[in-house]
Short mmCIF file of C-alpha atoms and ligand atoms in Angstrom, two decimals:
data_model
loop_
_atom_site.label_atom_id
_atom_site.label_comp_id
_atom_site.label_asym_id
_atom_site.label_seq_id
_atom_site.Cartn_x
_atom_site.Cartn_y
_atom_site.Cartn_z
CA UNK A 170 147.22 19.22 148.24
CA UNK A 171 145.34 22.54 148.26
CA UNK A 172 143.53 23.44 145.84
CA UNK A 173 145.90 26.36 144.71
CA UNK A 174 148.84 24.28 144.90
CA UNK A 175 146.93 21.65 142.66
CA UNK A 176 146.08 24.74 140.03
CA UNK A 177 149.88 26.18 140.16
CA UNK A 178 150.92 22.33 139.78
CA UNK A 179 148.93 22.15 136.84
CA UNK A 180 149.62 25.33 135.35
CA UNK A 181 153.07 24.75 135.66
CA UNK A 182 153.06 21.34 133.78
CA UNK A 183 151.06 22.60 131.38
CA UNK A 184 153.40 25.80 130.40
CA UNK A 185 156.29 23.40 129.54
CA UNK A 186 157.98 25.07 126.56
CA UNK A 187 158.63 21.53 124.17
CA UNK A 188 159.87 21.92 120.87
CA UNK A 189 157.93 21.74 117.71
CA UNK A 190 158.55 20.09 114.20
CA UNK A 191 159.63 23.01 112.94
CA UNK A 192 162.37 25.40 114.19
CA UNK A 193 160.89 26.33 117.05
CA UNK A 194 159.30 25.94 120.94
CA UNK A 195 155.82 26.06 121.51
CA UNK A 196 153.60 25.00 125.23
CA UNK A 197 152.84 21.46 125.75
CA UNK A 198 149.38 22.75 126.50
CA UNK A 199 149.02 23.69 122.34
CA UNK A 200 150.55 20.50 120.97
CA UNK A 201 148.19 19.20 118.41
CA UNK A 202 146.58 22.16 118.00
CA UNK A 203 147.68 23.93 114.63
CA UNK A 204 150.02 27.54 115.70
CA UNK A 205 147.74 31.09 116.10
CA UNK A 206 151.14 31.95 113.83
CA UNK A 207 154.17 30.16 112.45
CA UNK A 208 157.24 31.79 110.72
CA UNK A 209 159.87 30.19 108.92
CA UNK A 210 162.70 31.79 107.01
CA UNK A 211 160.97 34.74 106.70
CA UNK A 212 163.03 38.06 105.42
CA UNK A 213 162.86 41.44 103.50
CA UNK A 214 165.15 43.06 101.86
CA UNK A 215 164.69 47.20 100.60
CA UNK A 216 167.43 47.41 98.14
CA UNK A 217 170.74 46.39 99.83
CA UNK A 218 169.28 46.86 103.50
CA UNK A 219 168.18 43.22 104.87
CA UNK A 220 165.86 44.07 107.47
CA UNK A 221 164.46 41.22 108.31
CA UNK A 222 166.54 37.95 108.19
CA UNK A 223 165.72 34.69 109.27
CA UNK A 224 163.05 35.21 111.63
CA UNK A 225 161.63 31.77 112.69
CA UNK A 226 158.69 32.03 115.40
CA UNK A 227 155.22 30.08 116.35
CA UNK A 228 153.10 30.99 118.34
CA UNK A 229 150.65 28.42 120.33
CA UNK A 230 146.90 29.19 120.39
CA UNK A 231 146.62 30.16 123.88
CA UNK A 232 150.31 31.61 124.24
CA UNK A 233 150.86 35.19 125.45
CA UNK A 234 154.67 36.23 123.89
CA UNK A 235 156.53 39.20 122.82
CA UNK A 236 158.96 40.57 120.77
CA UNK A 237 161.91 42.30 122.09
CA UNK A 238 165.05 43.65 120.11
CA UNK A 239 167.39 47.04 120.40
CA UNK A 240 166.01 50.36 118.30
CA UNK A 241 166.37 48.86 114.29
CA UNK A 242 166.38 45.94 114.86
CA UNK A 243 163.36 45.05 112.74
CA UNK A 244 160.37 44.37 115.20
CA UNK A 245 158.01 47.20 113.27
CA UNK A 246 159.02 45.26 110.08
CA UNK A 247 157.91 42.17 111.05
CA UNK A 248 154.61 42.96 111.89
CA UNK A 249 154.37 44.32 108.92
CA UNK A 250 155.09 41.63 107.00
CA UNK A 251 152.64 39.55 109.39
CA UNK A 252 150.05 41.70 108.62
CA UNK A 253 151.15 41.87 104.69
CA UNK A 254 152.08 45.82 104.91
CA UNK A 255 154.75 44.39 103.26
CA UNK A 256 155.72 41.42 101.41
CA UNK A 257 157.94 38.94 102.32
CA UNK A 258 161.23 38.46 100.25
CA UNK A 259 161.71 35.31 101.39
CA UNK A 260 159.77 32.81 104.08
CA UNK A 261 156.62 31.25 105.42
CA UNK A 262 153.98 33.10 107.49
CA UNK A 263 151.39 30.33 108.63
CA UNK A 264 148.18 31.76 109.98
CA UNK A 265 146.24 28.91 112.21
CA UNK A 266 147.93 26.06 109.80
CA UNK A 267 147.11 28.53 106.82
CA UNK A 268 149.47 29.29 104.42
CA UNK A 269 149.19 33.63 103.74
CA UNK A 270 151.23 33.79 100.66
CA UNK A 271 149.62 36.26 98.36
CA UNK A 272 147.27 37.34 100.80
CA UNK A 273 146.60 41.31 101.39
CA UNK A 274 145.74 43.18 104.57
CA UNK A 275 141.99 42.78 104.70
CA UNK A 276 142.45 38.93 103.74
CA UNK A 277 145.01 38.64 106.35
CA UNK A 278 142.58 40.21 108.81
CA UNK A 279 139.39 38.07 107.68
CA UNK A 280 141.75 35.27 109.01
CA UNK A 281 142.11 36.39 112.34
CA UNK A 282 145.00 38.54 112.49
CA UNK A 283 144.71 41.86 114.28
CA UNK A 284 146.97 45.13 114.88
CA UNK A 285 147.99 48.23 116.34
CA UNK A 286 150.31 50.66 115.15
CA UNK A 287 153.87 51.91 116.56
CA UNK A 288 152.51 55.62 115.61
CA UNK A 289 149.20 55.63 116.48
CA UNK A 290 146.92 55.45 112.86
CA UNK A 291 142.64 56.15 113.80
CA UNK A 292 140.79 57.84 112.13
CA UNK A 293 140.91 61.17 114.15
CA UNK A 294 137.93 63.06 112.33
CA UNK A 295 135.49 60.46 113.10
CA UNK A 296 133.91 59.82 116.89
CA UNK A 297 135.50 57.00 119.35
CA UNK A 298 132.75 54.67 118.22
CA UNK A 299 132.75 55.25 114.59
CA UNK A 300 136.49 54.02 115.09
CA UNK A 301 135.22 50.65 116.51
CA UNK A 302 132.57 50.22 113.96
CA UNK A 303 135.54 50.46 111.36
CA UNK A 304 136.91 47.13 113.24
CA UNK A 305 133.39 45.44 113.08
CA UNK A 306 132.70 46.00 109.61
CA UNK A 307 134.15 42.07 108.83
CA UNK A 308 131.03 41.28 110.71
CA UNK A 309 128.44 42.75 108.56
CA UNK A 310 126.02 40.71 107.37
CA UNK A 311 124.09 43.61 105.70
CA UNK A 312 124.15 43.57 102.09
CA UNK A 313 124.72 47.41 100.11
CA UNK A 314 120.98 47.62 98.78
CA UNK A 315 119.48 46.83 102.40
CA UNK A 316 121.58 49.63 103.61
CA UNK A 317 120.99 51.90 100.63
CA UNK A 318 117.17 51.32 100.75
CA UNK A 319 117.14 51.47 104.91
CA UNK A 320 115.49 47.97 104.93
CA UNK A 321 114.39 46.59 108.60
CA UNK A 322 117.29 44.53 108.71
CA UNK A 323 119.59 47.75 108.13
CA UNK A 324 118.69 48.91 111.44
CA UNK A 325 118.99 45.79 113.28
CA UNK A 326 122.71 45.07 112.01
CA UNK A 327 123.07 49.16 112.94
CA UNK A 328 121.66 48.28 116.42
CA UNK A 329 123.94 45.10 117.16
CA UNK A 330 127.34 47.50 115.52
CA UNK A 331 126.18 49.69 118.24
CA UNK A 332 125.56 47.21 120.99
CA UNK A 333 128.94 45.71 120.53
CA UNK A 334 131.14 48.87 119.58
CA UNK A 335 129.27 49.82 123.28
CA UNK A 336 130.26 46.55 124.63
CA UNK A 337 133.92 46.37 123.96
CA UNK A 338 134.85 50.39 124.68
CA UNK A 339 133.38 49.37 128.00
CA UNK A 340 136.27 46.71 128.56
CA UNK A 341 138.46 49.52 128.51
CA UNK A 342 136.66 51.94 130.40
CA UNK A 343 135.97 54.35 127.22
CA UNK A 344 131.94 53.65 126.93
CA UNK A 345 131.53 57.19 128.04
CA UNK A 346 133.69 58.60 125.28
CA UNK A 347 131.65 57.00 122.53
CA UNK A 348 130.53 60.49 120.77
CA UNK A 349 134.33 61.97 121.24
CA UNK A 350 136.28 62.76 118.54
CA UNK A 351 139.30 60.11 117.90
CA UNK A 352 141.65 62.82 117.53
CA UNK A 353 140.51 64.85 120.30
CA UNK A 354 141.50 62.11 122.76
CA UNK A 355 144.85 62.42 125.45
CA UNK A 356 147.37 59.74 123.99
CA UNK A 357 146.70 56.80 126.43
CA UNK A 358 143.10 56.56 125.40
CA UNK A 359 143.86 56.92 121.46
CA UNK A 360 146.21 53.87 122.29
CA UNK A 361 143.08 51.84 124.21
CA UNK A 362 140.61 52.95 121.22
CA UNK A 363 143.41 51.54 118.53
CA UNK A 364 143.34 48.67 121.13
CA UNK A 365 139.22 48.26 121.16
CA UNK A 366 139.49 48.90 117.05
CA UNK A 367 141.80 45.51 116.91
CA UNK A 368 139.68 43.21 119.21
CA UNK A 369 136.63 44.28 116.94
CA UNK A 370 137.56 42.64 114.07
CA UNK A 371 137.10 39.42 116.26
CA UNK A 372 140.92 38.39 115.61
CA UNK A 373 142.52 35.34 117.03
CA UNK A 374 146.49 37.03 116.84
N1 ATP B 283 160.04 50.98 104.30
C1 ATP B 283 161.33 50.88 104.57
N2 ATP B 283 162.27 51.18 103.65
C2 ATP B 283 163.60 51.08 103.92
N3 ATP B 283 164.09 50.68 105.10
C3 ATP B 283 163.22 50.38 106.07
C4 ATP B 283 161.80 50.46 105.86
N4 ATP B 283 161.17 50.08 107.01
C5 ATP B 283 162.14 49.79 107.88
N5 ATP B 283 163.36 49.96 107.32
C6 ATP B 283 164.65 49.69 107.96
O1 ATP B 283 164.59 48.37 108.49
C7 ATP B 283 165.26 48.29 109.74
C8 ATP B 283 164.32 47.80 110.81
O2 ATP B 283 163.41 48.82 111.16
P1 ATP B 283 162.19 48.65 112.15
O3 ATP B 283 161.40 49.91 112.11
O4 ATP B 283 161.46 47.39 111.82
O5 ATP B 283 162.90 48.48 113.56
P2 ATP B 283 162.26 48.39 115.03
O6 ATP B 283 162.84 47.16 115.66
O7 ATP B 283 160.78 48.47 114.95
O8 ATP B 283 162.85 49.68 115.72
P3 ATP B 283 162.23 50.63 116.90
O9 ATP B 283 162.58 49.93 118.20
O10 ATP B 283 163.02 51.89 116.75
O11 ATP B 283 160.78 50.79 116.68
C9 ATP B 283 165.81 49.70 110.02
O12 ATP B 283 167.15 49.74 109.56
C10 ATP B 283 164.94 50.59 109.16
O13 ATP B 283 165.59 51.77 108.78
MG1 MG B 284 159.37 49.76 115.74
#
């Protein structure tokens, strides 16, 4: 057997969609492992309108998936209520085997759970890599009062922000538009920058 054939062999035994404990399908490959995400009953209501109904997903640790549904059906809504926008009316959101219940955004985010937004949301007065600095403040190990008082270690953590917001607008090609403002950008490369902001906060969703 070559060794491509071996690899697609492989890679094709190990993408075998088996079903989970719970109400859902998951690759073989992540068995064991606890989800990146797991759903179960969850739903919102706003008044009489249920928007969200039911929605049972996980997701394994090193699955790629997507979700698909007609205009209204509630896609925007649900990653909302993944990312605690909203909060649920009724369900489960599991974030690598943790339960988020009473979490908000920023907690949600700490935990590995990244976003971008249908309508684009940067900050459009501030330059492309201020942006990405915004996504890398969960990484600051830089106390206020070091900052405030300029300390040596100030301008280190400044440096690495730097280094890294450099790193990762390279990955998309936007390292050149570092000093740009946000909102000054053609739509495609806001989209990238939201894009770059996510990844920044380190996320594992
Ligand atoms: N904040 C809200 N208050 C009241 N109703 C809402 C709210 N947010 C969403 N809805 C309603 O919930 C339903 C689902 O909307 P949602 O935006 O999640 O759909 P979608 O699948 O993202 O659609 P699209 O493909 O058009 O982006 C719609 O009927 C919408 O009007
Ligand atoms: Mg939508």
């Amino acid at each position: 057997m070559s060794k491509f054939t071996d690899f697609a062999q492989r890679r094709r035994e190990t993408t075998k969609m088996v079903p989970v404990p719970s109400v859902s399908i998951m690759p073989e490959r992540d068995l064991g492992k606890a989800p990146a995400l797991e759903c179960l009953h969850l739903g919102i209501d706003f008044g009489g309108l249920k928007a969200v109904d039911d929605f049972n997903i996980t997701v394994g640790r090193t699955e790629i998936c997507g979700l698909i549904g007609p205009n209204g059906a509630g896609k925007t809504t649900v990653f909302n209520l993944l990312t605690k926008v909203y909060a649920p009316t009724r369900g489960t959101i599991m974030v690598d085997g943790q339960d988020t219940a009473g979490m908000d955004p920023a907690r949600v985010n700490r935990l590995g759970v990244a976003r971008t937004f249908q309508n684009i949301r940067l900050f459009n007065s501030m330059t492309v890599e201020e942006n990405v600095a915004v996504g890398l403040h969960n990484q600051r190990h830089c106390g206020m009062a070091t900052s405030i008082l300029r300390l040596p270690h100030h301008w280190k953590s400044e440096r690495y922000y730097h280094e890294r917001a450099l790193e990762l607008l390279d990955i998309f090609d936007m390292a050149g538009l570092a000093d740009h403002e946000a909102g000054s950008l053609p739509y495609g490369a806001q989209r990238r920058l939201e894009i770059v902001r996510a990844l920044a906060t380190n996320p594992k969703l």
